[in-house]
Amino acid sequence: MSQSPAARPHTRWGRTIGIALGAALIVGVLLLAFTWPAKTSTVHNIPLAVSGPTAQVAAITEALEAEGTFTVAPATDRADAVAQIESRDVYGAIVLSAPPEVLTASANGAALSQIFQAVALQVQSQANQAAAAGAAAAGQPAPPAVTVSVTDVVPLAATDARGAGLASAAFPLALGGMLGGVLVSLLVVGTWRRLFALGAYTILASCLIVAVMQGWYGALQGDAVLNLLAIALALLGTSSLIVGLNAAIGTAGIGVGAVITLFVANPISAAAQPLQFLPEPWGAVGQWFVPGASVSLLRDLSYFPAADALFPWLVLVGWASAGVVLAMIGHFRNQEVVHVEGALETDVVRAA
């Protein structure tokens, strides 16, 4: 029979203080995990293509790379620059034609669109200054002002004009994977039953997410089947890791899996901003984890079908496979423990 609250002994003061400090520490870690990317983000090494006359391309490349904001790649012409943007080799381009033009892709995020708007103004100012200086040197009147247009070659869908829906998908995917892994670990007994539960959960949850994110909200574009497969792998990658760690090292594995997902992988996933905005090398490192790979893959599937998406597919398959392998290792380890314990009990009985 349980004791009434009044009859229970009071918690020792040392334990009380320790619990308070631990809870405060957890809040601090949560705060750092979710605010650190925004606090430390800087604009650097954004891939940009430039096409035009050789001398002009060399001059603007030197100026842009000196700032450290951009990494410049050459483009033979406007069509080549567009192709590089569509394959996500670069995020934008400067076409030094007459008049100059800046190409961007709002599907990469609002922050990048704003940056390329500023680039257009900078190119426009430099072009007008150069034209005015040339005319003055030749003793001619100033030419008409040059206007640099900005063309969005990969725009966001009208159903997600700000890109908020796609960016916000990362945290629910991470949390959903954690929730599935924790519930299966705690409520389902038996390795094969756990794997079946993971599969059933992954399929059902993925169908629901696609129905809402693509069918209702319109945040996802492209092939719904491919989007469903990507989301299923993302959920399975996180949930199977938690189940596998639980099977391999015990209940502590649930906490380890949650920490990896929530405190390590999610903050460096580059879901809300380009990976180049994060301190190096954490943006690139984040793409090796499920949250980063899943967001990049869904963006490619929705807006950049020409991009090489092999890497994020492999990352998601790798994490899902690792979780299943860990679950199987835990299964065979537990079987051996049961056999050893059974043999010991038999020997004791015989000895008696």
Tab-separated table of N, CA and C in Angstrom, residues 206-327:
chain	number	residue	atom	x	y	z
A	206	SER	N	3.929	8.841	-42.176
A	206	SER	CA	4.380	9.483	-43.414
A	206	SER	C	3.201	9.839	-44.304
A	207	CYS	N	2.252	8.947	-44.409
A	207	CYS	CA	1.057	9.240	-45.209
A	207	CYS	C	0.309	10.444	-44.648
A	208	LEU	N	0.217	10.512	-43.331
A	208	LEU	CA	-0.472	11.635	-42.698
A	208	LEU	C	0.273	12.941	-42.949
A	209	ILE	N	1.595	12.913	-42.808
A	209	ILE	CA	2.397	14.132	-43.002
A	209	ILE	C	2.300	14.623	-44.442
A	210	VAL	N	2.385	13.720	-45.414
A	210	VAL	CA	2.283	14.115	-46.820
A	210	VAL	C	0.888	14.659	-47.126
A	211	ALA	N	-0.125	14.013	-46.550
A	211	ALA	CA	-1.491	14.485	-46.781
A	211	ALA	C	-1.672	15.918	-46.286
A	212	VAL	N	-1.054	16.229	-45.139
A	212	VAL	CA	-1.196	17.571	-44.576
A	212	VAL	C	-0.256	18.563	-45.271
A	213	MET	N	1.043	18.209	-45.341
A	213	MET	CA	2.046	19.154	-45.844
A	213	MET	C	1.940	19.395	-47.345
A	214	GLN	N	1.532	18.376	-48.099
A	214	GLN	CA	1.452	18.546	-49.546
A	214	GLN	C	0.011	18.694	-50.027
A	215	GLY	N	-0.875	17.817	-49.522
A	215	GLY	CA	-2.252	17.871	-49.990
A	215	GLY	C	-3.041	19.039	-49.438
A	216	TRP	N	-2.780	19.407	-48.179
A	216	TRP	CA	-3.569	20.464	-47.531
A	216	TRP	C	-2.832	21.809	-47.560
A	217	TYR	N	-1.622	21.842	-46.996
A	217	TYR	CA	-0.889	23.103	-46.895
A	217	TYR	C	-0.218	23.507	-48.206
A	218	GLY	N	0.149	22.548	-49.027
A	218	GLY	CA	0.887	22.866	-50.247
A	218	GLY	C	2.318	23.279	-49.988
A	219	ALA	N	2.881	22.885	-48.838
A	219	ALA	CA	4.265	23.233	-48.516
A	219	ALA	C	5.254	22.361	-49.272
A	220	LEU	N	4.863	21.132	-49.566
A	220	LEU	CA	5.703	20.235	-50.349
A	220	LEU	C	5.204	20.207	-51.787
A	221	GLN	N	6.142	20.111	-52.714
A	221	GLN	CA	5.804	20.049	-54.131
A	221	GLN	C	6.406	18.774	-54.716
A	222	GLY	N	6.215	18.585	-56.004
A	222	GLY	CA	6.843	17.456	-56.670
A	222	GLY	C	6.073	16.163	-56.506
A	223	ASP	N	6.769	15.048	-56.665
A	223	ASP	CA	6.185	13.714	-56.616
A	223	ASP	C	5.835	13.348	-55.184
A	224	ALA	N	4.556	13.126	-54.916
A	224	ALA	CA	4.117	12.821	-53.560
A	224	ALA	C	4.693	11.504	-53.060
A	225	VAL	N	4.882	10.537	-53.950
A	225	VAL	CA	5.426	9.235	-53.548
A	225	VAL	C	6.872	9.380	-53.079
A	226	LEU	N	7.671	10.173	-53.817
A	226	LEU	CA	9.054	10.393	-53.400
A	226	LEU	C	9.116	11.165	-52.084
A	227	ASN	N	8.244	12.152	-51.936
A	227	ASN	CA	8.191	12.886	-50.668
A	227	ASN	C	7.826	11.953	-49.518
A	228	LEU	N	6.883	11.061	-49.763
A	228	LEU	CA	6.477	10.109	-48.728
A	228	LEU	C	7.641	9.210	-48.350
A	229	LEU	N	8.393	8.735	-49.340
A	229	LEU	CA	9.535	7.867	-49.062
A	229	LEU	C	10.601	8.604	-48.266
A	230	ALA	N	10.859	9.868	-48.623
A	230	ALA	CA	11.856	10.657	-47.903
A	230	ALA	C	11.436	10.870	-46.452
A	231	ILE	N	10.171	11.191	-46.231
A	231	ILE	CA	9.677	11.402	-44.866
A	231	ILE	C	9.701	10.103	-44.075
A	232	ALA	N	9.356	8.997	-44.733
A	232	ALA	CA	9.378	7.700	-44.056
A	232	ALA	C	10.794	7.355	-43.599
A	233	LEU	N	11.776	7.598	-44.449
A	233	LEU	CA	13.161	7.316	-44.065
A	233	LEU	C	13.622	8.237	-42.935
A	234	ALA	N	13.162	9.498	-42.966
A	234	ALA	CA	13.526	10.425	-41.899
A	234	ALA	C	12.956	9.958	-40.558
A	235	LEU	N	11.686	9.583	-40.552
A	235	LEU	CA	11.068	9.093	-39.309
A	235	LEU	C	11.714	7.793	-38.844
A	236	LEU	N	11.959	6.892	-39.799
A	236	LEU	CA	12.556	5.606	-39.445
A	236	LEU	C	13.992	5.775	-38.965
A	237	GLY	N	14.726	6.721	-39.580
A	237	GLY	CA	16.101	6.941	-39.166
A	237	GLY	C	16.211	7.343	-37.710
A	238	THR	N	15.308	8.213	-37.250
A	238	THR	CA	15.338	8.655	-35.853
A	238	THR	C	14.737	7.614	-34.916
A	239	SER	N	13.565	7.090	-35.265
A	239	SER	CA	12.879	6.158	-34.373
A	239	SER	C	13.637	4.839	-34.239
A	240	SER	N	14.196	4.331	-35.337
A	240	SER	CA	14.927	3.066	-35.255
A	240	SER	C	16.219	3.227	-34.463
A	241	LEU	N	16.833	4.424	-34.531
A	241	LEU	CA	18.029	4.669	-33.735
A	241	LEU	C	17.715	4.564	-32.247
A	242	ILE	N	16.615	5.177	-31.824
A	242	ILE	CA	16.239	5.131	-30.408
A	242	ILE	C	15.907	3.705	-29.988
A	243	VAL	N	15.132	2.988	-30.805
A	243	VAL	CA	14.794	1.598	-30.495
A	243	VAL	C	16.057	0.739	-30.470
A	244	GLY	N	16.947	0.952	-31.442
A	244	GLY	CA	18.174	0.170	-31.496
A	244	GLY	C	19.083	0.423	-30.314
A	245	LEU	N	19.256	1.701	-29.939
A	245	LEU	CA	20.092	2.014	-28.777
A	245	LEU	C	19.480	1.463	-27.502
A	246	ASN	N	18.164	1.504	-27.396
A	246	ASN	CA	17.495	0.933	-26.234
A	246	ASN	C	17.744	-0.569	-26.147
A	247	ALA	N	17.704	-1.241	-27.298
A	247	ALA	CA	17.941	-2.685	-27.313
A	247	ALA	C	19.398	-3.018	-27.022
A	248	ALA	N	20.311	-2.144	-27.476
A	248	ALA	CA	21.731	-2.448	-27.355
A	248	ALA	C	22.308	-2.099	-25.991
A	249	ILE	N	21.891	-0.960	-25.424
A	249	ILE	CA	22.512	-0.532	-24.160
A	249	ILE	C	21.514	-0.323	-23.034
A	250	GLY	N	20.247	-0.616	-23.284
A	250	GLY	CA	19.247	-0.472	-22.232
A	250	GLY	C	18.480	0.837	-22.317
A	251	THR	N	17.745	1.122	-21.250
A	251	THR	CA	16.869	2.297	-21.235
A	251	THR	C	17.631	3.598	-21.476
A	252	ALA	N	18.898	3.648	-21.071
A	252	ALA	CA	19.698	4.856	-21.298
A	252	ALA	C	19.812	5.178	-22.781
A	253	GLY	N	19.658	4.165	-23.630
A	253	GLY	CA	19.741	4.385	-25.067
A	253	GLY	C	18.664	5.325	-25.578
A	254	ILE	N	17.510	5.345	-24.923
A	254	ILE	CA	16.442	6.266	-25.328
A	254	ILE	C	16.911	7.707	-25.167
A	255	GLY	N	17.544	7.982	-24.024
A	255	GLY	CA	18.057	9.325	-23.786
A	255	GLY	C	19.175	9.694	-24.745
A	256	VAL	N	20.058	8.733	-25.044
A	256	VAL	CA	21.164	8.992	-25.967
A	256	VAL	C	20.619	9.348	-27.359
A	257	GLY	N	19.649	8.570	-27.821
A	257	GLY	CA	19.058	8.839	-29.130
A	257	GLY	C	18.365	10.188	-29.179
A	258	ALA	N	17.666	10.538	-28.089
A	258	ALA	CA	16.980	11.827	-28.037
A	258	ALA	C	17.971	12.989	-28.034
A	259	VAL	N	19.073	12.828	-27.304
A	259	VAL	CA	20.084	13.883	-27.255
A	259	VAL	C	20.727	14.078	-28.624
A	260	ILE	N	21.054	12.982	-29.295
A	260	ILE	CA	21.658	13.077	-30.627
A	260	ILE	C	20.736	13.851	-31.578
A	261	THR	N	19.451	13.526	-31.517
A	261	THR	CA	18.495	14.148	-32.442
A	261	THR	C	18.192	15.590	-32.080
A	262	LEU	N	17.868	15.824	-30.817
A	262	LEU	CA	17.348	17.130	-30.412
A	262	LEU	C	18.437	18.155	-30.151
A	263	PHE	N	19.525	17.732	-29.508
A	263	PHE	CA	20.537	18.696	-29.085
A	263	PHE	C	21.742	18.771	-30.018
A	264	VAL	N	21.974	17.731	-30.796
A	264	VAL	CA	23.122	17.733	-31.702
A	264	VAL	C	22.683	17.991	-33.138
A	265	ALA	N	21.823	17.130	-33.668
A	265	ALA	CA	21.487	17.175	-35.093
A	265	ALA	C	20.551	18.318	-35.460
A	266	ASN	N	19.525	18.557	-34.664
A	266	ASN	CA	18.528	19.559	-35.043
A	266	ASN	C	19.085	20.982	-35.114
A	267	PRO	N	19.899	21.427	-34.152
A	267	PRO	CA	20.400	22.802	-34.242
A	267	PRO	C	21.286	23.058	-35.458
A	268	ILE	N	21.959	22.041	-35.991
A	268	ILE	CA	22.849	22.255	-37.135
A	268	ILE	C	22.257	21.684	-38.424
A	269	SER	N	20.939	21.524	-38.448
A	269	SER	CA	20.285	20.946	-39.623
A	269	SER	C	20.173	21.931	-40.779
A	270	ALA	N	20.345	23.233	-40.502
A	270	ALA	CA	20.189	24.283	-41.528
A	270	ALA	C	18.799	24.247	-42.142
A	271	ALA	N	17.798	24.004	-41.307
A	271	ALA	CA	16.425	23.945	-41.805
A	271	ALA	C	15.868	25.341	-42.074
A	272	ALA	N	16.211	26.293	-41.222
A	272	ALA	CA	15.644	27.635	-41.352
A	272	ALA	C	16.533	28.594	-42.116
A	273	GLN	N	17.767	28.184	-42.412
A	273	GLN	CA	18.704	29.049	-43.114
A	273	GLN	C	19.706	28.168	-43.854
A	274	PRO	N	20.360	28.696	-44.877
A	274	PRO	CA	21.333	27.893	-45.618
A	274	PRO	C	22.467	27.412	-44.721
A	275	LEU	N	23.015	26.261	-45.046
A	275	LEU	CA	24.088	25.703	-44.219
A	275	LEU	C	25.310	26.611	-44.199
A	276	GLN	N	25.474	27.458	-45.235
A	276	GLN	CA	26.616	28.384	-45.262
A	276	GLN	C	26.499	29.479	-44.204
A	277	PHE	N	25.330	29.644	-43.620
A	277	PHE	CA	25.151	30.657	-42.583
A	277	PHE	C	25.688	30.176	-41.232
A	278	LEU	N	25.804	28.875	-41.045
A	278	LEU	CA	26.274	28.334	-39.774
A	278	LEU	C	27.793	28.397	-39.705
A	279	PRO	N	28.343	28.475	-38.485
A	279	PRO	CA	29.803	28.472	-38.362
A	279	PRO	C	30.384	27.191	-38.967
A	280	GLU	N	31.465	27.332	-39.706
A	280	GLU	CA	32.101	26.159	-40.298
A	280	GLU	C	32.760	25.308	-39.219
A	281	PRO	N	32.722	23.983	-39.321
A	281	PRO	CA	32.132	23.207	-40.421
A	281	PRO	C	30.744	22.673	-40.092
A	282	TRP	N	30.043	23.290	-39.118
A	282	TRP	CA	28.841	22.669	-38.562
A	282	TRP	C	27.692	22.575	-39.552
A	283	GLY	N	27.612	23.504	-40.504
A	283	GLY	CA	26.563	23.397	-41.507
A	283	GLY	C	26.706	22.139	-42.333
A	284	ALA	N	27.949	21.843	-42.735
A	284	ALA	CA	28.195	20.622	-43.511
A	284	ALA	C	28.034	19.381	-42.655
A	285	VAL	N	28.479	19.448	-41.398
A	285	VAL	CA	28.328	18.299	-40.496
A	285	VAL	C	26.858	17.960	-40.295
A	286	GLY	N	26.017	18.988	-40.201
A	286	GLY	CA	24.588	18.758	-39.977
A	286	GLY	C	23.925	17.954	-41.071
A	287	GLN	N	24.492	17.977	-42.281
A	287	GLN	CA	23.902	17.231	-43.388
A	287	GLN	C	24.140	15.732	-43.266
A	288	TRP	N	24.983	15.316	-42.340
A	288	TRP	CA	25.225	13.893	-42.097
A	288	TRP	C	24.233	13.307	-41.101
A	289	PHE	N	23.372	14.131	-40.540
A	289	PHE	CA	22.367	13.657	-39.589
A	289	PHE	C	20.989	13.695	-40.244
A	290	VAL	N	20.049	13.010	-39.611
A	290	VAL	CA	18.712	12.870	-40.193
A	290	VAL	C	18.005	14.212	-40.404
A	291	PRO	N	17.946	15.120	-39.430
A	291	PRO	CA	17.215	16.380	-39.664
A	291	PRO	C	17.757	17.179	-40.840
A	292	GLY	N	19.075	17.325	-40.928
A	292	GLY	CA	19.647	18.093	-42.025
A	292	GLY	C	19.436	17.435	-43.375
A	293	ALA	N	19.682	16.125	-43.438
A	293	ALA	CA	19.521	15.414	-44.714
A	293	ALA	C	18.072	15.405	-45.172
A	294	SER	N	17.142	15.261	-44.245
A	294	SER	CA	15.728	15.182	-44.630
A	294	SER	C	15.221	16.512	-45.179
A	295	VAL	N	15.603	17.626	-44.557
A	295	VAL	CA	15.159	18.938	-45.043
A	295	VAL	C	15.768	19.237	-46.405
A	296	SER	N	17.061	18.954	-46.571
A	296	SER	CA	17.703	19.176	-47.867
A	296	SER	C	17.051	18.328	-48.953
A	297	LEU	N	16.749	17.077	-48.621
A	297	LEU	CA	16.149	16.185	-49.606
A	297	LEU	C	14.748	16.646	-49.996
A	298	LEU	N	13.947	17.042	-49.023
A	298	LEU	CA	12.589	17.504	-49.332
A	298	LEU	C	12.615	18.790	-50.159
A	299	ARG	N	13.586	19.652	-49.910
A	299	ARG	CA	13.708	20.884	-50.710
A	299	ARG	C	14.090	20.532	-52.144
A	300	ASP	N	15.021	19.595	-52.296
A	300	ASP	CA	15.415	19.170	-53.643
A	300	ASP	C	14.243	18.532	-54.391
A	301	LEU	N	13.525	17.648	-53.706
A	301	LEU	CA	12.410	16.961	-54.358
A	301	LEU	C	11.294	17.931	-54.737
A	302	SER	N	11.112	18.962	-53.929
A	302	SER	CA	10.023	19.905	-54.179
A	302	SER	C	10.354	20.919	-55.262
A	303	TYR	N	11.605	21.410	-55.264
A	303	TYR	CA	11.918	22.545	-56.135
A	303	TYR	C	13.133	22.352	-57.041
A	304	PHE	N	14.001	21.413	-56.736
A	304	PHE	CA	15.235	21.262	-57.504
A	304	PHE	C	15.406	19.817	-57.978
A	305	PRO	N	14.497	19.350	-58.838
A	305	PRO	CA	14.591	17.961	-59.292
A	305	PRO	C	15.876	17.666	-60.063
A	306	ALA	N	16.542	18.691	-60.582
A	306	ALA	CA	17.794	18.470	-61.316
A	306	ALA	C	18.991	18.327	-60.381
A	307	ALA	N	18.813	18.586	-59.088
A	307	ALA	CA	19.924	18.512	-58.139
A	307	ALA	C	20.297	17.054	-57.865
A	308	ASP	N	21.548	16.840	-57.529
A	308	ASP	CA	22.027	15.505	-57.167
A	308	ASP	C	21.658	15.244	-55.710
A	309	ALA	N	20.641	14.431	-55.495
A	309	ALA	CA	20.135	14.176	-54.143
A	309	ALA	C	20.619	12.842	-53.589
A	310	LEU	N	21.645	12.253	-54.197
A	310	LEU	CA	22.108	10.938	-53.745
A	310	LEU	C	22.589	10.978	-52.301
A	311	PHE	N	23.343	12.019	-51.937
A	311	PHE	CA	23.911	12.064	-50.591
A	311	PHE	C	22.854	12.042	-49.492
A	312	PRO	N	21.826	12.927	-49.514
A	312	PRO	CA	20.821	12.856	-48.439
A	312	PRO	C	20.058	11.531	-48.420
A	313	TRP	N	19.806	10.946	-49.599
A	313	TRP	CA	19.167	9.625	-49.610
A	313	TRP	C	20.037	8.612	-48.862
A	314	LEU	N	21.337	8.619	-49.136
A	314	LEU	CA	22.241	7.661	-48.495
A	314	LEU	C	22.323	7.901	-46.990
A	315	VAL	N	22.322	9.168	-46.587
A	315	VAL	CA	22.373	9.482	-45.151
A	315	VAL	C	21.150	8.908	-44.434
A	316	LEU	N	19.969	9.120	-44.995
A	316	LEU	CA	18.746	8.627	-44.353
A	316	LEU	C	18.708	7.105	-44.329
A	317	VAL	N	19.084	6.476	-45.430
A	317	VAL	CA	19.122	5.008	-45.464
A	317	VAL	C	20.146	4.489	-44.451
A	318	GLY	N	21.275	5.185	-44.342
A	318	GLY	CA	22.304	4.761	-43.405
A	318	GLY	C	21.845	4.790	-41.960
A	319	TRP	N	21.189	5.878	-41.547
A	319	TRP	CA	20.706	5.965	-40.165
A	319	TRP	C	19.600	4.950	-39.896
A	320	ALA	N	18.688	4.764	-40.846
A	320	ALA	CA	17.625	3.775	-40.663
A	320	ALA	C	18.212	2.370	-40.543
A	321	SER	N	19.188	2.066	-41.379
A	321	SER	CA	19.820	0.748	-41.332
A	321	SER	C	20.585	0.553	-40.027
A	322	ALA	N	21.276	1.601	-39.574
A	322	ALA	CA	22.031	1.506	-38.321
A	322	ALA	C	21.105	1.205	-37.151
A	323	GLY	N	19.932	1.855	-37.126
A	323	GLY	CA	18.983	1.588	-36.049
A	323	GLY	C	18.494	0.156	-36.052
A	324	VAL	N	18.173	-0.373	-37.239
A	324	VAL	CA	17.697	-1.762	-37.331
A	324	VAL	C	18.804	-2.728	-36.911
A	325	VAL	N	20.037	-2.455	-37.338
A	325	VAL	CA	21.162	-3.318	-36.954
A	325	VAL	C	21.360	-3.312	-35.448
A	326	LEU	N	21.295	-2.134	-34.833
A	326	LEU	CA	21.426	-2.055	-33.372
A	326	LEU	C	20.325	-2.848	-32.674
A	327	ALA	N	19.106	-2.766	-33.205
A	327	ALA	CA	18.002	-3.521	-32.618
A	327	ALA	C	18.268	-5.022	-32.700
